Coordinates of C-alpha atoms and ligand atoms in Angstrom, one line a residue:
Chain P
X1 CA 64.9 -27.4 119.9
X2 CA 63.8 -28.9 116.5
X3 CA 60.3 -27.1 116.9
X4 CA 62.8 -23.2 116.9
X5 CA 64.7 -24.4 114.3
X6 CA 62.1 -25.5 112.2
X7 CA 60.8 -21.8 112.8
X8 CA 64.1 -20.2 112.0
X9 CA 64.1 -21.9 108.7
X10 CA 60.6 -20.5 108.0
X11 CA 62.2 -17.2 108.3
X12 CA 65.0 -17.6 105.8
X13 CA 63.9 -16.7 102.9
X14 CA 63.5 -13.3 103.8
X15 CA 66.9 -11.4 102.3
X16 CA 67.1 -9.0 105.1
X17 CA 67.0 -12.1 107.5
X18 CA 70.0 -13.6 104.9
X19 CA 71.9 -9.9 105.3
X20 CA 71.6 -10.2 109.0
X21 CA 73.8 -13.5 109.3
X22 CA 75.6 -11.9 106.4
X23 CA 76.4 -9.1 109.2
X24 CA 76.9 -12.2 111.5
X25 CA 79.8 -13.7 109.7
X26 CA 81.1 -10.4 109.6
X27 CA 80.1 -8.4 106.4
X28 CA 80.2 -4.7 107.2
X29 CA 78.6 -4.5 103.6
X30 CA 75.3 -6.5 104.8
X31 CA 74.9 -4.4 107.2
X32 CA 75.3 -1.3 104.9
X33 CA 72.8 -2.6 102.6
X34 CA 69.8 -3.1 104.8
X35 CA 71.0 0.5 106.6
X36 CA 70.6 2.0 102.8
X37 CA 66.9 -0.2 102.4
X38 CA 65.2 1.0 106.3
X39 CA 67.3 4.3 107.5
X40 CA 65.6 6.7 105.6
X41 CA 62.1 4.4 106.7
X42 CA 63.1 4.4 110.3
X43 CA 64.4 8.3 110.4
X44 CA 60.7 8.7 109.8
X45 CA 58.8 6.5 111.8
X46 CA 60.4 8.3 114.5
X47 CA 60.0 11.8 113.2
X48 CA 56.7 10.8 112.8
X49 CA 56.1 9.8 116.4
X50 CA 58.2 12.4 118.2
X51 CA 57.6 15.7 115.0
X52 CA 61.9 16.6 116.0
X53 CA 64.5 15.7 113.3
X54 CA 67.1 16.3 115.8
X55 CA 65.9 13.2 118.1
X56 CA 64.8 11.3 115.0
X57 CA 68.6 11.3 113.8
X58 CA 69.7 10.4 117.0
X59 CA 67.0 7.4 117.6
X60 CA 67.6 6.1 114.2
X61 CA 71.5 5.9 114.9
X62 CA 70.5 4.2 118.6
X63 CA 68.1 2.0 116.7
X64 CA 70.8 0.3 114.1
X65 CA 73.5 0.7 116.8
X66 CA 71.4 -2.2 118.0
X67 CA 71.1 -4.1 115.1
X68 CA 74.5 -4.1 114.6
X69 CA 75.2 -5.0 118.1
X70 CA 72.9 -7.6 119.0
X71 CA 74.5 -9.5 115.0
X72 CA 76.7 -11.3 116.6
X73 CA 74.0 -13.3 118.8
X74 CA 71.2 -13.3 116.0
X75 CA 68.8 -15.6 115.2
X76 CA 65.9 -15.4 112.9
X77 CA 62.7 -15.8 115.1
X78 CA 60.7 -12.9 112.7
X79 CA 61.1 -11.5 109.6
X80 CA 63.6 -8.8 109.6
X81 CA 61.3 -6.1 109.0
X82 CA 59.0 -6.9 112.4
X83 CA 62.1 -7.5 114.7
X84 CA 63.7 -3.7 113.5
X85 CA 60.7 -2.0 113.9
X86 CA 60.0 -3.7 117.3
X87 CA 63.3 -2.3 118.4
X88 CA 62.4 1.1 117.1
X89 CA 59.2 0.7 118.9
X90 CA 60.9 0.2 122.1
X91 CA 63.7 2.7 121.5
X92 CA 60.7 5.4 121.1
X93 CA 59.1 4.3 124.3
X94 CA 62.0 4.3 126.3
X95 CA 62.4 8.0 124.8
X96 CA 59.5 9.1 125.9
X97 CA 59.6 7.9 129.3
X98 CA 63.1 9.1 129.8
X99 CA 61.7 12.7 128.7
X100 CA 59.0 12.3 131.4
X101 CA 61.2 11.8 133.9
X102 CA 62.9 14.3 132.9
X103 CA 59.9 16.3 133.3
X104 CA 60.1 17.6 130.1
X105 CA 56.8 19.2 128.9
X106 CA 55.0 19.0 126.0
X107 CA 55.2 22.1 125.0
X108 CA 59.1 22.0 124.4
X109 CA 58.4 19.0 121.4
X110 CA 55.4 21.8 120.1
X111 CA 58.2 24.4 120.2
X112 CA 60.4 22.5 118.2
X113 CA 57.9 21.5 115.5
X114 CA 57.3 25.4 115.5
X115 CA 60.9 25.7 114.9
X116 CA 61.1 23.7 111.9
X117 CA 57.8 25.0 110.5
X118 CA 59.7 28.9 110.1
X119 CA 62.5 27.5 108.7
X120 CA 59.8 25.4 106.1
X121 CA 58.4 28.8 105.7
X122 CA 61.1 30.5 104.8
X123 CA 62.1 28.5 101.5
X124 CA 61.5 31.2 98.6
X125 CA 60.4 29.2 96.4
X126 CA 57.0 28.9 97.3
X127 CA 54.1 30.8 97.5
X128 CA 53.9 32.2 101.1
X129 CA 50.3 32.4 102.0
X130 CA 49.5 28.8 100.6
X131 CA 52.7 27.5 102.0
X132 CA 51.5 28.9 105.6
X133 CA 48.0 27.1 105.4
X134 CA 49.8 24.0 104.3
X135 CA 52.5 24.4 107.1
X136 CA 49.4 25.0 109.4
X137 CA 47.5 22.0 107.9
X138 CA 50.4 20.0 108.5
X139 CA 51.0 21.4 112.1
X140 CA 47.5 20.6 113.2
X141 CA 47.5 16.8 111.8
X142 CA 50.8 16.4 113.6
X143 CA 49.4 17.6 116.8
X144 CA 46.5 15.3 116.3
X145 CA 49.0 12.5 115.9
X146 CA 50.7 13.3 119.0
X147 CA 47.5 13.3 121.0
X148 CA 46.8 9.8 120.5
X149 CA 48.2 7.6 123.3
X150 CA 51.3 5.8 122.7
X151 CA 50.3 2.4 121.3
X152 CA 47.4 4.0 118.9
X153 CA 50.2 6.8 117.8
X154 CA 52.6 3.5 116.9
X155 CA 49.7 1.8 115.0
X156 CA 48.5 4.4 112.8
X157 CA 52.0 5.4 111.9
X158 CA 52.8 1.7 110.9
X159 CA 49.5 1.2 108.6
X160 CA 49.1 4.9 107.6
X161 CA 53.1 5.3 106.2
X162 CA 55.0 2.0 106.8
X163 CA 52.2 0.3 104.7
X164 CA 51.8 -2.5 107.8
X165 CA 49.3 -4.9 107.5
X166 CA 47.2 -5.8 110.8
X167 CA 49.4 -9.2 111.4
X168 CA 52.3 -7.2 110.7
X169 CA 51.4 -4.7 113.2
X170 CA 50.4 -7.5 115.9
X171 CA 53.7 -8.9 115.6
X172 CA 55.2 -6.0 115.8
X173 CA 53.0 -4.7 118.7
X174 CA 53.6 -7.7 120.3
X175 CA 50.2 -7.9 120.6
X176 CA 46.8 -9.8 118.9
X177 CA 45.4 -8.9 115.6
X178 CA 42.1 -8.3 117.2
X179 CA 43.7 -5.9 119.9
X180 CA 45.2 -4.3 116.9
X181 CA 41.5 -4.0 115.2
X182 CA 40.7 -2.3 118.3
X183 CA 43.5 0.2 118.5
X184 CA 43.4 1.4 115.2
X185 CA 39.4 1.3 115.4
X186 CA 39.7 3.8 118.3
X187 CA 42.6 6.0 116.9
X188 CA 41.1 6.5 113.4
X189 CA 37.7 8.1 115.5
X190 CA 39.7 10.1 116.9
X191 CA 41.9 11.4 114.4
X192 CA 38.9 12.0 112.8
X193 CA 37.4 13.7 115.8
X194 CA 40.1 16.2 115.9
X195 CA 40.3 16.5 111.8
X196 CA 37.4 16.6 110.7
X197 CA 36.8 20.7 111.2
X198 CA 39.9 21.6 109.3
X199 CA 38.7 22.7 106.4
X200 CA 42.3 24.5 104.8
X201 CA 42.1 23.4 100.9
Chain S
X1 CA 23.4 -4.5 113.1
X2 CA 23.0 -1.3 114.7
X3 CA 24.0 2.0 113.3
X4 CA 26.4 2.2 116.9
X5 CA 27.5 -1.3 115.9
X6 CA 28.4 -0.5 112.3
X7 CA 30.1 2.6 113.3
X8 CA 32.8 0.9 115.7
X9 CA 33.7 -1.4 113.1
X10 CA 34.0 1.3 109.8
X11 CA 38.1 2.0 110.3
X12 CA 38.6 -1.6 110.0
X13 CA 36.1 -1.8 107.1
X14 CA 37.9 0.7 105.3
X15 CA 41.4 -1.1 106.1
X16 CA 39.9 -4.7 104.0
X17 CA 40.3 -6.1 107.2
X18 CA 36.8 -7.4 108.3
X19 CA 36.0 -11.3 107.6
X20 CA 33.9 -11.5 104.4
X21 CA 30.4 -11.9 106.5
X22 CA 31.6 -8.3 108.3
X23 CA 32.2 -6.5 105.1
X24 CA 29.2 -7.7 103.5
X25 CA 27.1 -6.9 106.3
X26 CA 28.6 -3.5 106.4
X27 CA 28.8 -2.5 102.8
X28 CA 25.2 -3.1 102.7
X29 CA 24.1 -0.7 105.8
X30 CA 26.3 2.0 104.1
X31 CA 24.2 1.5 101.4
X32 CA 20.7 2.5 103.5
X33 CA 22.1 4.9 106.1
X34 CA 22.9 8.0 105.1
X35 CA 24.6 8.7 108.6
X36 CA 26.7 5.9 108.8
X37 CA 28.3 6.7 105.1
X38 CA 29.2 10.3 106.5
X39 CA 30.9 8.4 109.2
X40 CA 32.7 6.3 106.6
X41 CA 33.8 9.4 104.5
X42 CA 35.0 11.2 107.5
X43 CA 37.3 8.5 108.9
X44 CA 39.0 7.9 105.2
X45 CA 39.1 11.7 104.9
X46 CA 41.0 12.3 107.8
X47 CA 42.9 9.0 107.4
X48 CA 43.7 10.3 103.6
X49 CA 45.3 13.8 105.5
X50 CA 47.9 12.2 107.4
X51 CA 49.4 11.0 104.2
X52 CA 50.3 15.1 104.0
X53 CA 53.1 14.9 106.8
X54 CA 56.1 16.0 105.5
X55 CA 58.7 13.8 105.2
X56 CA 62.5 13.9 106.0
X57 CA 65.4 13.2 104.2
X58 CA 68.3 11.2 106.2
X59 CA 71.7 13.4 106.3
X60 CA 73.6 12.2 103.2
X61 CA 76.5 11.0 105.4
X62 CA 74.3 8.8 107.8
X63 CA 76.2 5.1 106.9
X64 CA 79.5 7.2 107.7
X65 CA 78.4 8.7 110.5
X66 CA 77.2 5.4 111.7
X67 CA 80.7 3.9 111.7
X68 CA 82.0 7.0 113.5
X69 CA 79.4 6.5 116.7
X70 CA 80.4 2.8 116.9
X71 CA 84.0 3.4 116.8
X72 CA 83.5 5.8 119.6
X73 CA 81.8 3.3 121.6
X74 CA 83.8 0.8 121.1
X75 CA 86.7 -0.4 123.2
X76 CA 90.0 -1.1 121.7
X77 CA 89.8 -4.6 121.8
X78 CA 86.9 -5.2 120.2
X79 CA 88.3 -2.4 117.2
X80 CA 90.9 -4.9 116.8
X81 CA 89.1 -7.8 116.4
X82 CA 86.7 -6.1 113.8
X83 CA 89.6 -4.8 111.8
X84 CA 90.9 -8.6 111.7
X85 CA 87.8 -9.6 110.9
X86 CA 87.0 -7.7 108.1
X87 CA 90.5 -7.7 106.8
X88 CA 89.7 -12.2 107.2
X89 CA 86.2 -11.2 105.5
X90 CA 87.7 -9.9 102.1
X91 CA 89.5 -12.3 101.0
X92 CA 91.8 -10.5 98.7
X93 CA 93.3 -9.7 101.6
X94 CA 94.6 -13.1 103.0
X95 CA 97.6 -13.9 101.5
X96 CA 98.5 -10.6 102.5
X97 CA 97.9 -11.0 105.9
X98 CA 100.0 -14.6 105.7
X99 CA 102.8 -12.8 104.1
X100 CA 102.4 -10.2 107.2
X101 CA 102.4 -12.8 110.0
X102 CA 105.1 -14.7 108.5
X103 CA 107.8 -11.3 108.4
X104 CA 106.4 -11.0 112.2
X105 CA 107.3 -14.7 113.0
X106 CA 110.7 -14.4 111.3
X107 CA 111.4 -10.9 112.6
X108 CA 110.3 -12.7 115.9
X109 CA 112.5 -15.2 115.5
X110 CA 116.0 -13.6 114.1
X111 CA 115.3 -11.2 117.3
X112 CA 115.6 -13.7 119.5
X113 CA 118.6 -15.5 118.1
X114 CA 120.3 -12.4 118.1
X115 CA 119.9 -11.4 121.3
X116 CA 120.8 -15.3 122.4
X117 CA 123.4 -15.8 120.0
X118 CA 126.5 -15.3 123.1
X119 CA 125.4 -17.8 124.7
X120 CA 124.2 -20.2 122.0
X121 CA 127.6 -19.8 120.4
X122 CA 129.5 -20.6 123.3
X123 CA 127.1 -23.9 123.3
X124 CA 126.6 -24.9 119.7
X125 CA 130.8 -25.1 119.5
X126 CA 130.5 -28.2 121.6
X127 CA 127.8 -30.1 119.4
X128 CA 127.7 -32.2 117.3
X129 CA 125.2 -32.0 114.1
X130 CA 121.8 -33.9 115.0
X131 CA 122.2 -32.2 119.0
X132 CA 122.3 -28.8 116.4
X133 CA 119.4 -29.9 114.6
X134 CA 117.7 -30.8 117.9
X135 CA 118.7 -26.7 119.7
X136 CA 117.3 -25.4 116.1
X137 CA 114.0 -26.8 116.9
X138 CA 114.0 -26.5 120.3
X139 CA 114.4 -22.4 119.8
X140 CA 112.0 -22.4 117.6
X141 CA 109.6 -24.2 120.3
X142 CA 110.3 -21.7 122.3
X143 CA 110.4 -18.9 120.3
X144 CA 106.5 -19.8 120.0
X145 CA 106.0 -19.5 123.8
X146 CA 107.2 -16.3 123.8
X147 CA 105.4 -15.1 120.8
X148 CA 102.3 -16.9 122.4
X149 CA 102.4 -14.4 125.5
X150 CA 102.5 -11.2 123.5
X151 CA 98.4 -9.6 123.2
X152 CA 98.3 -9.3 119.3
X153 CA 99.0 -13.0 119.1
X154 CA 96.5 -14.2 121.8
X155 CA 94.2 -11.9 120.2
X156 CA 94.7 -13.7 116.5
X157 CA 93.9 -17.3 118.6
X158 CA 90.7 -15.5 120.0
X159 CA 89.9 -14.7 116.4
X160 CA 90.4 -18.4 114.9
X161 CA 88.4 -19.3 117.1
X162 CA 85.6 -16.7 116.5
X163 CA 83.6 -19.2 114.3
X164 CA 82.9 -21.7 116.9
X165 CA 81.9 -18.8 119.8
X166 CA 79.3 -17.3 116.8
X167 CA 77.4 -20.7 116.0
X168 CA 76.1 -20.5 119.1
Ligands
ZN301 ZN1 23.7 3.4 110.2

């Protein structure tokens, strides 16, 4: 008992940990504040993992529907930062495995990225031909990304754009540091395996 | 090392993230193998592309639309108790809420002597003035009785007592 709260009070001097049992007291504004500091980080950790806005909105929305929820019973065992993307994490891999069961293919999520690519296109303002190679470019890293099996797909996205460092990314993981050497290790071979002939600029 | 060796451990070179002996050791082979730094300079190259993913921009109405998708899940009672709270939670707000609950009590209570008051009459004629004093508070006893069974009111006891059921 004096051993957790000892390691709750480590965690206190992380703001977002102080807005969370802000949120607990009951300060809708608390909560609004750390939703205007991670949605727009969140909204793309999850476009990044499943290339659709559509389920990225939605995800996001599940992902601080759970923050908000689980307020009432919170308690700092992380910093705030680890324990929301943990739950976005999860919310992703329950996604996923709720589209397989759905027996959605693959292709549908490549159709969709298609989709959106036209509609990129299709901004006049820039140059078509260079905007197509750059749409392609882009289409062709994302499709690299999505080849990578889950955990290696979660790992580069959180060193490569959240910034994560490889503790961060254990804790988040819920993993060790060196398993996380050894994911990112064998995803950044073969990102580069599948990379490394695109030669578009 | 070996070139094999060097090459598994290169993405976490690049990341700083080797011990000191590791890095030294591998900064120095990149130094003499030719085909080890092409190794190196493909990894960061395709590591440096995925920076070029295109990022999204949240719908400018996301906090609102937030609120709306919990109100929809919510269930009345809990909508209550949130409004409450946050009324509790800006404190402006509490002396209006007192001024509130004390029209409800009164309300409550001139109600209920009105809709007693044949009976009471008939009764009060025949007492004297500390038995009057002693029906006075004896209405208002239960006067609170009754206001104590009506939801609203049980809800605003649930709510004092909110603190204690958070510290958890
Ligand atoms: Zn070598």
């Amino acid at each position: 008992m004096r051993f957790s709260n000892k390691k709750e009070a480590s965690y206190l001097s992380d703001p977002d940990v102080q807005l969370m049992l802000e949120l607990k007291k009951g300060d809708r504004s608390a909560f609004e504040a750390l939703m205007r500091k991670y949605y727009p980080r969140i909204l793309n950790f999850i476009y990044r993992f499943f290339s659709n806005r559509q389920i990225a909105e939605d995800l996001s929305q599940d992902v601080f529907m759970k923050v908000y929820k689980s307020a009432l019973h919170y308690r700092p065992q992380s910093q705030f930062q680890t324990w929301l993307y943990t739950i976005a994490k999860n919310v992703c891999l329950n996604e996923l495995r709720r589209k397989r069961g759905l027996m959605v293919s693959l292709d549908e999520t490549h159709k969709s990225g298609e989709n959106e690519l036209r509609k990129e296109i299709a901004d006049p303002n820039t140059d078509p031909v260079k905007a197509l190679l750059q749409k392609e470019k882009v289409a062709l890293i994302r499709a690299a990304i999505n080849d990578l099996p889950e955990n290696q797909r979660i790992a580069v996205i959180l060193k490569r754009h959240e910034n994560f460092s490889y503790t961060q990314i254990a804790a988040t993981l819920n993993v060790t540091d060196k398993a996380v050497k050894s994911l990112l290790s064998r995803a950044k071979v073969n990102l580069k395996n599948k990379l490394i002939s695109i030669r578009l600029d | 090392m070996d070139c094999r060796k060097i090459k598994k451990i290169i993405p976490i070179y690049l990341d700083h993230e080797l011990g000191a002996d590791d890095h030294r050791l591998v900064a120095e082979h990149l130094r003499t193998c030719p085909d080890c730094l092409a190794e190196a300079r493909a990894v960061e190259k395709s590591w440096e592309m995925l920076g070029e993913l295109d990022e999204i921009k949240p719908d400018p109405q996301y906090i609102a639309r937030f609120w709306r998708a919990l109100d929809a899940q919510m269930p009345w009672y809990e909508k209550i108790l949130r409004d409450v709270q946050t009324v509790f939670f800006q404190r402006r707000w509490v002396p209006v809420l007192a001024g509130a609950a004390v029209i409800v009590l009164v309300s409550g209570l001139v109600t209920f002597q009105f809709l007693q008051r044949p009976k009471t009459v008939l009764v009060l004629a025949e007492l004297n003035e500390a038995e009057l004093e002693m029906v006075a508070n004896f209405d208002l006893a239960e006067n609170y009785e009754i206001i104590q069974d009506i939801d609203f009111f049980s809800d605003l006891e649930v709510i004092e007592n909110l603190d204690e059921f958070e510290i958890s």
